[in-house]
C-alpha positions as semicolon CSV with decimal commas, in nm:
position;residue;x (nm);y (nm);z (nm)
1;X;3,014;-1,092;2,714
2;X;2,690;-1,058;2,908
3;X;2,667;-0,687;2,825
4;X;2,720;-0,758;2,455
5;X;2,443;-1,019;2,465
6;X;2,201;-0,776;2,629
7;X;2,279;-0,504;2,374
8;X;2,241;-0,741;2,079
9;X;1,915;-0,882;2,217
10;X;1,777;-0,532;2,261
11;X;1,879;-0,437;1,908
12;X;1,730;-0,758;1,770
13;X;1,399;-0,707;1,945
14;X;1,392;-0,345;1,831
15;X;1,461;-0,447;1,470
16;X;1,192;-0,715;1,491
17;X;0,936;-0,466;1,625
18;X;1,030;-0,211;1,358
19;X;0,988;-0,473;1,083
20;X;0,649;-0,580;1,217
21;X;0,533;-0,220;1,241
22;X;0,657;-0,136;0,890
23;X;0,510;-0,448;0,729
24;X;0,172;-0,446;0,905
25;X;0,090;-0,126;0,721
26;X;0,072;-0,323;0,396
27;X;-0,178;-0,581;0,519
28;X;-0,438;-0,521;0,244
29;X;-0,199;-0,569;-0,052
30;X;-0,050;-0,873;0,121
31;X;-0,397;-1,024;0,174
32;X;-0,484;-0,964;-0,192
33;X;-0,152;-1,113;-0,303
34;X;-0,200;-1,416;-0,078
35;X;-0,553;-1,476;-0,207
36;X;-0,445;-1,443;-0,570
37;X;-0,144;-1,668;-0,511
38;X;-0,345;-1,945;-0,346
39;X;-0,612;-1,930;-0,616
40;X;-0,347;-1,937;-0,891
41;X;-0,159;-2,225;-0,729
42;X;-0,479;-2,429;-0,691
43;X;-0,565;-2,370;-1,055
44;X;-0,242;-2,544;-1,157
45;X;-0,002;-2,258;-1,234
46;X;0,277;-2,407;-1,022
47;X;0,476;-2,250;-0,743
48;X;0,681;-2,007;-0,950
49;X;0,382;-1,890;-1,153
50;X;0,172;-1,843;-0,840
51;X;0,449;-1,641;-0,673
52;X;0,492;-1,417;-0,977
53;X;0,121;-1,355;-1,022
54;X;0,068;-1,298;-0,648
55;X;0,355;-1,047;-0,636
56;X;0,216;-0,864;-0,937
57;X;-0,134;-0,864;-0,787
58;X;-0,018;-0,727;-0,453
59;X;0,196;-0,458;-0,615
60;X;-0,087;-0,362;-0,849
61;X;-0,325;-0,334;-0,555
62;X;-0,086;-0,105;-0,369
63;X;-0,027;0,113;-0,676
64;X;-0,398;0,135;-0,762
65;X;-0,488;0,240;-0,409
66;X;-0,215;0,505;-0,404
67;X;-0,315;0,638;-0,745
68;X;-0,684;0,641;-0,650
69;X;-0,611;0,848;-0,341
70;X;-0,381;1,086;-0,530
71;X;-0,619;1,140;-0,824
72;X;-0,950;1,161;-0,640
73;X;-1,068;1,514;-0,569
74;X;-1,339;1,422;-0,320
75;X;-1,212;1,430;0,037
76;X;-1,481;1,184;0,148
77;X;-1,374;0,932;-0,115
78;X;-1,008;0,974;-0,018
79;X;-1,094;0,910;0,345
80;X;-1,302;0,604;0,250
81;X;-1,018;0,456;0,041
82;X;-0,759;0,525;0,310
83;X;-0,987;0,373;0,574
84;X;-1,036;0,059;0,366
85;X;-0,656;0,039;0,345
86;X;-0,603;0,106;0,718
87;X;-0,860;-0,132;0,869
88;X;-0,677;-0,456;0,770
89;X;-0,353;-0,298;0,893
90;X;-0,515;-0,222;1,229
91;X;-0,643;-0,579;1,259
92;X;-0,298;-0,715;1,174
93;X;-0,143;-0,475;1,425
94;X;-0,381;-0,590;1,697
95;X;-0,295;-0,955;1,646
96;X;0,080;-0,895;1,623
97;X;0,094;-0,683;1,939
98;X;-0,130;-0,929;2,124
99;X;0,094;-1,220;2,025
100;X;0,416;-1,038;2,113
101;X;0,275;-0,917;2,445
102;X;0,247;-1,281;2,560
103;X;0,624;-1,270;2,610
104;X;0,637;-1,017;2,888
105;X;0,285;-0,928;3,006
106;X;0,117;-1,185;3,231
107;X;-0,219;-1,005;3,266
108;X;-0,478;-1,067;2,995
109;X;-0,634;-0,725;3,052
110;X;-0,304;-0,545;2,993
111;X;-0,237;-0,757;2,683
112;X;-0,573;-0,643;2,545
113;X;-0,491;-0,280;2,627
114;X;-0,153;-0,303;2,455
115;X;-0,306;-0,483;2,157
116;X;-0,572;-0,213;2,116
117;X;-0,309;0,060;2,138
118;X;-0,098;-0,122;1,881
119;X;-0,397;-0,155;1,649
120;X;-0,469;0,217;1,675
121;X;-0,104;0,313;1,616
122;X;-0,058;0,086;1,315
123;X;-0,397;0,177;1,167
124;X;-0,324;0,550;1,198
125;X;0,022;0,503;1,051
126;X;-0,120;0,318;0,753
127;X;-0,390;0,581;0,703
128;X;-0,136;0,863;0,731
129;X;0,108;0,703;0,486
130;X;-0,167;0,677;0,227
131;X;-0,312;1,024;0,285
132;X;0,032;1,187;0,250
133;X;0,026;1,093;-0,118
134;X;-0,281;1,310;-0,174
135;X;-0,151;1,653;-0,261
136;X;-0,350;1,954;-0,153
137;X;-0,502;2,147;-0,438
138;X;-0,557;2,522;-0,442
139;X;-0,911;2,643;-0,388
140;X;-0,901;2,860;-0,701
141;X;-1,144;2,784;-0,981
142;X;-0,971;2,647;-1,290
143;X;-0,926;2,869;-1,594
144;X;-0,985;3,203;-1,420
145;X;-0,725;3,468;-1,497
146;X;-0,641;3,707;-1,211
147;X;-0,530;4,016;-1,410
148;X;-0,658;4,007;-1,769
149;X;-0,467;4,244;-1,999
């Protein structure tokens, strides 16, 4: 029974860490959705209306960012958009790892180190997930025919 408890605890902690890591990547759309939801609720839309509008706002933010990165030809603009998406994810990752590290790390210095590493990992993951959507384009000029007949 003790072994089963240890295995289930390990799996539970692993699932919890995976969920935090996967969800922290979407910090910017969540922040936008939360802001829109609170503003809508305070304006008198009610709980259901605020939830619907907040969900639509967060989803629209995520889609617009992904489309902007995929459509934009300028590499500098793609990097700027992806960085604006990754910075809130890195901040969320820092705070989550710092809070979770209170469980098993007694030293404040090591908690800071782990939190900074978590912020870098989650920020890079968010940036990478967004940049993967940008397809590489060939360096050929448009409309030029190779072998005219």
